[in-house]
Each structure stands twice: as structure tokens, then as C-alpha cells.
Coordinates of C-alpha atoms in Angstrom, one line a residue:
X1 CA -5.3 23.4 -32.9
X2 CA -5.7 19.6 -32.1
X3 CA -2.8 18.6 -30.3
X4 CA -0.8 15.9 -31.3
X5 CA -0.6 12.3 -29.8
X6 CA 2.2 10.7 -28.2
X7 CA 5.1 9.9 -30.4
X8 CA 6.0 5.7 -29.5
X9 CA 8.9 7.2 -27.6
X10 CA 7.1 9.6 -25.6
X11 CA 4.6 6.2 -24.5
X12 CA 7.7 4.1 -23.3
X13 CA 8.9 6.7 -21.1
X14 CA 5.4 7.1 -19.8
X15 CA 5.1 3.4 -19.2
X16 CA 8.5 3.2 -17.6
X17 CA 7.3 5.1 -14.9
X18 CA 5.2 2.5 -14.1
X19 CA 7.2 -0.5 -12.5
X20 CA 3.9 -2.7 -12.5
X21 CA 3.2 -2.6 -15.9
X22 CA 6.6 -5.1 -16.2
X23 CA 4.6 -7.7 -14.0
X24 CA 3.1 -10.9 -16.4
X25 CA 0.4 -13.2 -15.0
X26 CA -0.5 -16.2 -16.9
X27 CA 3.1 -15.8 -18.4
X28 CA 2.3 -12.9 -20.8
X29 CA 2.8 -9.1 -20.1
X30 CA 0.3 -7.8 -18.1
X31 CA -2.1 -5.6 -20.2
X32 CA -3.7 -3.2 -17.5
X33 CA -6.7 -2.6 -19.3
X34 CA -9.1 -1.6 -16.5
X35 CA -7.8 2.6 -15.2
X36 CA -11.9 3.1 -15.0
X37 CA -11.9 1.4 -12.0
X38 CA -8.2 2.6 -10.3
X39 CA -5.3 4.3 -12.1
X40 CA -1.9 2.2 -11.8
X41 CA 0.3 4.9 -10.1
X42 CA 4.1 6.5 -11.1
X43 CA 6.3 6.2 -9.0
X44 CA 7.2 9.5 -8.6
X45 CA 3.9 9.2 -6.6
X46 CA 5.1 6.6 -4.5
X47 CA 8.0 8.7 -3.8
X48 CA 6.4 12.0 -2.7
X49 CA 4.2 10.2 -0.3
X50 CA 7.6 8.0 1.3
X51 CA 9.3 11.8 1.7
X52 CA 6.6 12.9 3.7
X53 CA 6.8 10.0 6.1
X54 CA 10.6 10.5 5.7
X55 CA 11.1 13.6 5.8
X56 CA 7.9 16.2 7.1
X57 CA 5.5 13.5 9.1
X58 CA 3.4 15.6 11.9
X59 CA 0.1 16.6 12.3
X60 CA -0.9 19.9 10.5
X61 CA -2.8 23.0 11.3
X62 CA -1.3 22.8 15.3
X63 CA 2.0 22.4 16.6
X64 CA 4.7 25.0 17.4
X65 CA 8.1 23.1 15.7
X66 CA 9.5 22.8 12.5
X67 CA 8.1 19.4 11.6
X68 CA 3.6 20.5 11.7
X69 CA 5.1 23.8 9.7
X70 CA 6.9 21.8 7.3
X71 CA 3.9 19.2 7.5
X72 CA 0.9 22.4 6.9
X73 CA 3.2 23.7 4.0
X74 CA 3.3 20.9 1.9
X75 CA -0.2 19.8 2.5
X76 CA -1.9 23.4 1.6
X77 CA 1.2 23.3 -1.3
X78 CA -1.1 20.4 -2.4
X79 CA -4.5 22.5 -2.4
X80 CA -3.1 24.9 -4.0
X81 CA -1.7 22.8 -6.9
X82 CA -5.2 20.9 -7.3
X83 CA -6.7 24.4 -7.3
X84 CA -4.4 25.6 -10.0
X85 CA -4.7 22.5 -12.4
X86 CA -8.5 23.0 -12.1
X87 CA -8.5 27.1 -12.7
X88 CA -9.6 27.0 -9.0
X89 CA -8.9 29.1 -5.9
X90 CA -7.7 26.9 -2.9
X91 CA -10.7 28.1 -1.1
X92 CA -12.7 26.1 -3.2
X93 CA -10.9 22.6 -2.5
X94 CA -12.1 20.4 0.3
X95 CA -10.0 16.9 0.1
X96 CA -12.2 14.3 1.0
X97 CA -11.7 10.2 1.3
X98 CA -12.5 9.7 -2.0
X99 CA -15.7 11.1 -4.9
X100 CA -18.1 9.0 -2.8
X101 CA -17.6 10.8 0.6
X102 CA -17.8 14.0 -1.6
X103 CA -21.3 13.6 -3.0
X104 CA -22.1 12.4 0.3
X105 CA -20.8 15.2 1.8
X106 CA -22.9 17.4 -0.5
X107 CA -26.5 15.6 0.2
X108 CA -25.2 15.3 3.9
X109 CA -24.7 19.2 4.4
X110 CA -27.8 20.2 2.8
X111 CA -29.9 17.4 4.6
X112 CA -28.5 19.1 7.8
X113 CA -29.8 22.7 6.3
X114 CA -32.9 21.5 5.7
X115 CA -33.6 19.6 9.1
X116 CA -32.6 22.5 10.8
X117 CA -30.8 20.0 13.7
X118 CA -28.0 21.4 15.1
X119 CA -25.5 23.5 13.1
X120 CA -27.9 23.3 9.7
X121 CA -29.8 25.7 12.1
X122 CA -27.2 28.1 11.2
X123 CA -27.1 27.6 7.3
X124 CA -30.7 27.4 5.6
X125 CA -29.8 28.7 2.8
X126 CA -29.6 25.5 0.5
X127 CA -32.0 23.5 2.4
X128 CA -35.1 21.4 0.9
X129 CA -38.8 21.2 1.5
X130 CA -41.2 18.3 0.3
X131 CA -42.1 19.0 -3.1
X132 CA -38.6 20.4 -4.3
X133 CA -36.9 17.9 -6.6
X134 CA -33.4 16.2 -7.7
X135 CA -32.5 15.1 -10.6
X136 CA -30.2 12.5 -11.9
X137 CA -29.8 10.3 -14.7
X138 CA -30.3 6.7 -15.8
X139 CA -27.0 6.0 -16.2
X140 CA -25.7 7.2 -12.8
X141 CA -23.0 5.2 -10.8
X142 CA -24.1 4.4 -7.3
X143 CA -22.6 7.1 -6.1
X144 CA -24.3 9.8 -6.9
X145 CA -27.0 8.3 -6.9
X146 CA -28.1 6.8 -3.4
X147 CA -26.8 10.0 -1.5
X148 CA -29.9 12.2 -3.3
X149 CA -32.1 8.4 -3.3
X150 CA -31.7 9.5 1.1
X151 CA -31.6 13.2 1.2
X152 CA -34.9 12.8 -1.1
X153 CA -36.6 10.3 2.0
X154 CA -35.1 12.7 4.7
X155 CA -36.6 15.8 3.2
X156 CA -39.8 15.3 1.3
X157 CA -38.3 16.0 -1.8
X158 CA -39.4 14.0 -4.7
X159 CA -36.1 12.3 -7.4
X160 CA -36.1 13.2 -11.0
X161 CA -34.4 11.2 -13.6
X162 CA -33.7 11.9 -17.2
X163 CA -33.7 8.8 -19.0
X164 CA -31.4 7.0 -21.3
X165 CA -32.1 5.3 -24.7
X166 CA -32.0 1.4 -25.8
X167 CA -28.6 2.2 -26.0
X168 CA -27.7 3.5 -22.7
X169 CA -27.8 7.8 -24.2
X170 CA -29.0 10.4 -22.5
X171 CA -32.1 11.6 -24.1
X172 CA -30.7 15.1 -24.1
X173 CA -33.8 16.5 -25.0
X174 CA -36.2 15.3 -22.1
X175 CA -34.0 17.0 -19.5
X176 CA -35.6 20.5 -20.5
X177 CA -39.2 18.0 -19.5
X178 CA -37.8 16.8 -16.4
X179 CA -36.0 20.0 -15.1
X180 CA -38.6 22.1 -13.9
X181 CA -39.1 24.9 -11.5
X182 CA -39.1 22.7 -8.3
X183 CA -35.6 20.9 -9.4
X184 CA -33.1 22.2 -6.4
X185 CA -30.3 20.2 -7.5
X186 CA -29.1 18.3 -10.9
X187 CA -26.6 16.2 -10.2
X188 CA -25.3 13.8 -13.6
X189 CA -21.9 11.9 -14.5
X190 CA -19.8 14.4 -16.7
X191 CA -18.4 11.4 -18.4
X192 CA -20.2 7.6 -17.5
X193 CA -18.2 4.7 -16.0
X194 CA -20.2 2.7 -17.9
X195 CA -20.6 4.0 -21.5
X196 CA -17.3 6.6 -21.3
X197 CA -19.8 8.8 -23.5
X198 CA -19.2 12.4 -22.5
X199 CA -22.7 13.7 -21.7
X200 CA -24.9 16.6 -22.7
X201 CA -23.3 18.8 -20.6
X202 CA -25.7 22.1 -22.5
X203 CA -28.6 20.0 -22.1
X204 CA -28.6 19.3 -18.9
X205 CA -26.8 22.4 -17.3
X206 CA -28.5 25.2 -19.3
X207 CA -32.7 24.4 -17.4
X208 CA -31.2 24.1 -14.4
X209 CA -29.1 27.3 -14.4
X210 CA -32.3 29.1 -15.4
X211 CA -34.2 27.7 -12.6
X212 CA -31.5 28.7 -10.5
X213 CA -30.7 24.9 -9.7
X214 CA -27.5 23.5 -8.0
X215 CA -25.3 21.0 -10.6
X216 CA -23.2 18.8 -9.3
X217 CA -21.0 17.0 -11.3
X218 CA -19.7 13.6 -11.0
X219 CA -15.9 14.1 -12.9
X220 CA -14.8 10.5 -12.0
X221 CA -14.2 9.2 -15.2
X222 CA -13.7 12.5 -17.2
X223 CA -10.5 13.8 -14.4
X224 CA -8.2 11.5 -16.0
X225 CA -8.7 12.1 -19.7
X226 CA -10.1 15.5 -20.0
X227 CA -8.9 19.4 -19.4
X228 CA -11.5 19.6 -16.4
X229 CA -12.3 23.4 -15.5
X230 CA -16.0 22.7 -13.6
X231 CA -16.2 27.1 -13.1
X232 CA -16.3 27.2 -16.6
X233 CA -18.8 24.2 -17.6
X234 CA -20.8 26.1 -15.4
X235 CA -21.4 23.6 -12.3
X236 CA -21.4 24.6 -8.3
X237 CA -19.5 21.9 -7.3
X238 CA -17.4 18.4 -9.0
X239 CA -16.0 15.3 -7.1
X240 CA -13.0 13.4 -8.7
X241 CA -11.3 10.1 -7.1
X242 CA -7.4 10.8 -6.8
X243 CA -7.0 6.8 -7.9
X244 CA -8.8 7.5 -11.1
X245 CA -6.2 10.1 -12.0
X246 CA -3.0 8.5 -11.0
X247 CA -3.2 8.8 -7.9
X248 CA -2.8 7.7 -4.3
X249 CA -6.1 5.8 -2.8
X250 CA -7.8 7.1 -0.1
X251 CA -8.5 10.6 -1.0
X252 CA -11.1 12.7 -3.2
X253 CA -11.6 15.7 -4.1
X254 CA -14.4 18.0 -3.7
X255 CA -14.5 21.4 -5.7
X256 CA -17.7 23.8 -4.4
X257 CA -18.1 27.7 -5.7
X258 CA -17.1 29.5 -2.5
X259 CA -20.0 30.9 -1.9
X260 CA -22.0 27.5 -2.2
X261 CA -19.7 26.3 0.9
X262 CA -19.8 28.5 3.0
X263 CA -23.0 28.5 3.0
X264 CA -23.1 24.8 3.7
X265 CA -23.5 23.4 7.1
X266 CA -20.2 20.8 8.5
X267 CA -21.4 16.9 7.6
X268 CA -19.2 15.7 10.0
X269 CA -18.2 17.4 13.4
X270 CA -14.6 17.3 15.1
X271 CA -11.8 19.6 16.2
X272 CA -9.7 21.5 13.1
X273 CA -13.2 23.0 11.9
X274 CA -13.9 25.5 14.2
X275 CA -13.8 28.6 15.9
X276 CA -14.7 28.3 19.3
X277 CA -16.4 25.2 21.5
X278 CA -18.9 26.1 24.5
X279 CA -20.6 22.7 26.4
X280 CA -23.9 23.8 24.5
X281 CA -22.7 25.1 21.1
X282 CA -19.8 25.1 18.4
X283 CA -18.8 27.7 15.8
X284 CA -17.0 26.7 12.9
X285 CA -14.6 27.6 10.3
X286 CA -15.3 29.1 6.6
X287 CA -14.1 26.4 4.0
X288 CA -12.4 24.1 3.8
X289 CA -11.3 23.9 7.0
X290 CA -15.3 23.4 8.0
X291 CA -15.3 20.4 5.8
X292 CA -11.9 18.8 6.7
X293 CA -12.3 17.8 10.6
X294 CA -9.4 15.6 12.6
X295 CA -6.5 14.5 11.0
X296 CA -7.1 14.9 7.4
X297 CA -4.9 12.3 4.6
X298 CA -1.7 14.9 4.7
X299 CA 0.8 12.3 2.8
X300 CA -2.2 11.1 0.1
X301 CA -3.0 14.9 -0.4
X302 CA 1.0 15.6 -1.6
X303 CA 0.6 11.9 -4.1
X304 CA -2.1 13.7 -5.8
X305 CA -0.7 17.0 -6.2
X306 CA 2.1 14.8 -7.3
X307 CA 0.2 12.7 -9.8
X308 CA -2.1 16.1 -11.0
X309 CA 1.5 17.5 -12.0
X310 CA 2.3 14.0 -13.8
X311 CA -0.3 14.9 -15.7
X312 CA -0.2 18.2 -16.4
X313 CA 3.4 17.7 -17.3
X314 CA 2.4 15.1 -20.3
X315 CA -0.6 17.3 -21.1
X316 CA -4.2 17.2 -21.0
X317 CA -4.7 18.1 -24.4
X318 CA -1.9 15.2 -25.7
X319 CA -3.7 12.6 -23.2
X320 CA -7.3 13.3 -24.8
X321 CA -5.6 13.1 -28.4
X322 CA -3.0 9.8 -28.2
X323 CA -6.5 8.2 -25.8
X324 CA -9.1 9.2 -28.9
X325 CA -6.8 6.8 -31.4
X326 CA -7.2 4.2 -28.6
X327 CA -11.1 4.6 -28.2
X328 CA -11.4 4.7 -32.8
X329 CA -8.8 1.5 -31.7
X330 CA -10.8 0.2 -29.9
X331 CA -14.7 0.2 -31.4
X332 CA -13.9 -0.3 -35.0
X333 CA -12.3 -3.8 -34.0
X334 CA -15.8 -4.2 -31.8
X335 CA -17.9 -3.1 -34.3
X336 CA -17.5 -6.0 -36.7
X337 CA -17.5 -8.3 -34.2
X338 CA -20.6 -10.6 -34.3
X339 CA -22.4 -11.2 -30.4
X340 CA -21.0 -8.3 -29.6
X341 CA -23.3 -5.7 -28.0
X342 CA -21.7 -2.2 -26.8
X343 CA -23.2 -0.4 -24.3
X344 CA -23.7 3.2 -25.4
X345 CA -24.0 2.4 -28.9
X346 CA -21.2 2.4 -31.6
X347 CA -18.5 4.5 -32.5
X348 CA -15.9 6.9 -30.5
X349 CA -17.4 10.0 -31.2
X350 CA -18.0 11.7 -27.9
X351 CA -16.2 9.1 -25.5
X352 CA -13.2 8.8 -23.6
X353 CA -11.0 5.1 -24.4
X354 CA -13.8 2.9 -22.6
X355 CA -15.9 0.2 -23.8
X356 CA -18.2 -1.7 -22.0
X357 CA -19.8 -4.8 -24.0
X358 CA -21.8 -8.4 -23.2
X359 CA -21.1 -10.9 -25.0
X360 CA -24.1 -12.9 -26.4
X361 CA -24.2 -16.1 -24.8
X362 CA -21.0 -15.7 -22.2
X363 CA -21.3 -14.1 -19.5
X364 CA -19.4 -11.2 -18.8
X365 CA -17.2 -12.9 -15.7
X366 CA -16.5 -15.9 -17.5
X367 CA -15.8 -13.3 -20.5
X368 CA -13.9 -11.5 -18.5
X369 CA -11.7 -15.0 -17.3
X370 CA -10.6 -15.9 -20.8
X371 CA -8.9 -12.0 -20.7
X372 CA -7.2 -12.6 -17.7
X373 CA -6.1 -16.2 -18.3
X374 CA -4.0 -13.7 -21.5
X375 CA -2.6 -11.4 -19.2
X376 CA -5.4 -9.3 -20.1
X377 CA -7.2 -7.0 -16.1
X378 CA -10.6 -5.7 -17.2
X379 CA -13.3 -5.1 -15.2
X380 CA -16.9 -7.6 -14.6
X381 CA -20.0 -6.7 -13.6
X382 CA -22.7 -3.7 -13.2
X383 CA -20.0 -1.2 -12.3
X384 CA -21.9 0.3 -9.8
X385 CA -24.4 1.0 -12.3
X386 CA -27.4 -1.2 -12.0
X387 CA -30.4 1.3 -13.0
X388 CA -28.3 1.2 -16.2
X389 CA -27.6 -2.7 -16.8
X390 CA -31.0 -3.1 -15.6
X391 CA -32.3 -0.2 -18.6
X392 CA -30.5 -2.7 -21.4
X393 CA -32.1 -5.8 -20.1
X394 CA -28.2 -7.1 -18.5
X395 CA -27.2 -8.0 -14.9
X396 CA -23.5 -7.5 -15.9
X397 CA -20.9 -6.0 -18.6
X398 CA -17.1 -6.6 -19.5
X399 CA -15.5 -3.2 -19.5
X400 CA -11.9 -2.1 -21.5
X401 CA -11.0 0.8 -20.7
X402 CA -7.3 2.8 -21.0
X403 CA -5.1 5.2 -19.6
X404 CA -2.1 7.3 -20.1
X405 CA 0.4 4.1 -20.3
X406 CA -2.0 2.1 -22.8
X407 CA -0.7 1.4 -25.7
X408 CA -2.0 0.4 -29.5
X409 CA -0.9 -3.5 -28.8
X410 CA -2.9 -3.7 -25.9
X411 CA -5.3 -2.5 -26.9
X412 CA -5.6 -4.9 -30.4
X413 CA -4.6 -8.5 -28.0
X414 CA -7.9 -7.2 -26.2
X415 CA -10.1 -7.3 -29.2
X416 CA -8.0 -10.2 -30.0
X417 CA -9.4 -12.0 -27.1
X418 CA -12.9 -10.5 -27.0
X419 CA -13.2 -12.1 -31.0
X420 CA -12.5 -15.5 -29.6
X421 CA -15.1 -15.7 -26.0
X422 CA -17.8 -16.7 -28.5
X423 CA -16.0 -19.5 -30.1
X424 CA -14.0 -20.6 -26.8
X425 CA -17.3 -21.1 -24.8
X426 CA -19.2 -22.9 -28.1
X427 CA -21.7 -20.3 -28.4
X428 CA -20.5 -19.0 -32.0
X429 CA -23.1 -20.1 -34.0
X430 CA -25.7 -18.4 -31.9
X431 CA -27.3 -15.0 -32.6
X432 CA -26.1 -12.0 -32.7

């Protein structure tokens, strides 16, 4: 059964939890439409971090005093909260600096396993050899491309790409041809940060599973909008950043199947990740501790857990229903505008509430300035997706992205502003 969108009263109550939304920009009420870059933080997240520092600040997993025990319990409770949100176990949750670090962790650990250097000699099962294949798509964020480029360069593996069409939509039928018996890793975005489209999961996961490849999911743009159950999706690892889902900066999550995490060597080395150390060799703890050396991001983990409680309290099903209505409003409005090209093609179906546009005759940075002058915050640039923009013949685009607090009026303000950009710059009469 389809869930009901948030009511106006519920939306008002949610917005009241974000103090930054009361800001004025250039004399206009702030319309924050850049949630895909970073989400704003509700007061309860800020309060949770502050409470840790005020009440329990201490190192975790060490020390015999009361504060240390309290800090450790709060930190591990945060891990359990994240696990529950993902339908996972706590042993499958690794706290990282962000999603980028999580993807680099995987690529680096597999690289260590491939070369057999240091600790990698003890964990060869997921190593790559020359001629093995790593598959990505043409629309990936650089964070889900460059680590695999580097892994391929270090191991002699071949990086292959599932293409997109002229609109920037993944060519689902091509995946079965790109993925072969030599494919060892398939990595792709759950939702494109540039087009907002949900990737064709079955078309990418099924052929990967058929050849025994590891499937890595970049869930940064799906985690704030859709229910995320990585194990149920059939992937082996997934990453997201807390700051995209109303949590703190500086922390992310790597979910991995336990058997995968236990089969990978560490990517960083230091205290808290070991069982014994001699002058010649170290022996490492099981996951997740193996991948969290040093003093971890304790307050940030606690803040992330509070952010997920905030989201779960509203219900991702209801968030998705409300944002689908916003997406339809946004894409319907853009569809009737001359000179506006929407990356990923027209229509809101199969999308989160995000649209990247090219304004004919106007550079994205200039277009973004027009919106900023009206108090509307959007992203401009290549969105860390240069290959996709290059495929579409662009260097930059303007991205409008909604969050749980976005109102229909804010979408209308953005549409009204976009509709006047070409006229503002005197290019309204040019070819669309």
C-alpha cells in the first residue's frame, strides 16, 4: 500500500527542527535546495553530539573508568542503531570518515590482498590478478570511480564501463555484455547524484552474482530518500555519508557482508585494531574493529544514530511519498520550459527529488547566481561526475535537490527563477 505524504502540519513541525531554515539570504527566505550536496541538521542531532561532549567525553574501548565505559556504550549503541536501520548486524557496520573513505577502504584492502604485501599476505581470497575486471557505470561519482581506477592500475586489472545513453540513463541491456567471467567487482550508484535516477538494480546485480563478482553499492543519494536494506538488495558492500542523511560531517558508514569484511585485510594500521603486536608482526581483530584503528569519531557516530532515529521516526516510506510529489512538481515544471535540458531525460518516475539542468546559452555558475540572489541554494558544477557531463557534451549543470523539509512553495520559487534565467541574460530568443 502506498504511504501517505506528509501533511502540511507535519512538514511545518519538521521544518521547525532545522534552525537554519529561518535564515534570510539577500532579503529572501532561504530555500535550501542543495540537500544532495549536504543535508541540514536538525537540532536533535546537534544536541546529541553536544550531550556526549558534555556528559561522557572519553576514549572508547580502553580505560577502566566510568566515563570510558559510558562513551563506549554510546558509541556501540550508535553502531547498533545504524545496523537496525539497514536491517543488518552490528558486526557488518564499519564507521568511516565518509562514503569516499569507505570506497577507498574497499579498494585499498582488495589491493593489499592482491599484492600480498604486509597484512595482505594473510588475506588473499579477494585479491585481483592481471586481466581480472572491475566494472563501473559511466555516471559514477568520482569517489566510486577513482579508487577502482587506482586498484586496476596497481593490479593489472581492467576497468570496464557500462555506458549511458544520450540522456545520461544507464543502458541496462549493456550490463550483461560488459560483465564477463573475468569480472571480479561491479560498483555502481544506487541513485545517480547527477540525474536522480535509480539505477537498474536487477540488470547490474544479476549478471554480477552469476559470475561471483563482488557488488559494491554507492548509497549516498538513496540513503536519505529510500529504504536501504543492502543484504536484501543482493549486494556485498554499501556506503553512505552521514551528512547526506541529516547527520554530522566527518563520518560515514561501510556496510559489508560479514564474510567479506572478515576476509579483507586492514586498509590503515594502528592501535585498537589488533590482538597482538610484536616487533616483527601484528595480528588483527575481526571486523569491524580491524577497520577502525585509532580513536574513532565518537560524537559523530552518536550524531549519525540520532539522525537515523529522526528519519525513522518520520518513516522513509512517507518521506519517499512526499518527495515523489515534489519530484513530479519539479520535473513537470521544467518540462515546459524552452531552452532547459534535464540530465537523465524528462519525467519524475524512477527518480528521487533531484534535477540537474543545462540552461541553453547560460553557464551553470551564472544561472546559479541568479537563484542565489533570490535566496535559493542550489549546486552548480560537474557534481563530481565529469565523465557523465563529458558524455552529454557539458562541462557543468545546475542541480536542484530536495530534502525532508522542502516545501512545494520552494520548488515553485526555483521553477519561477529558472524560467527567467535566459531572459535575464538576454538569450531567450536563442535556439533551445
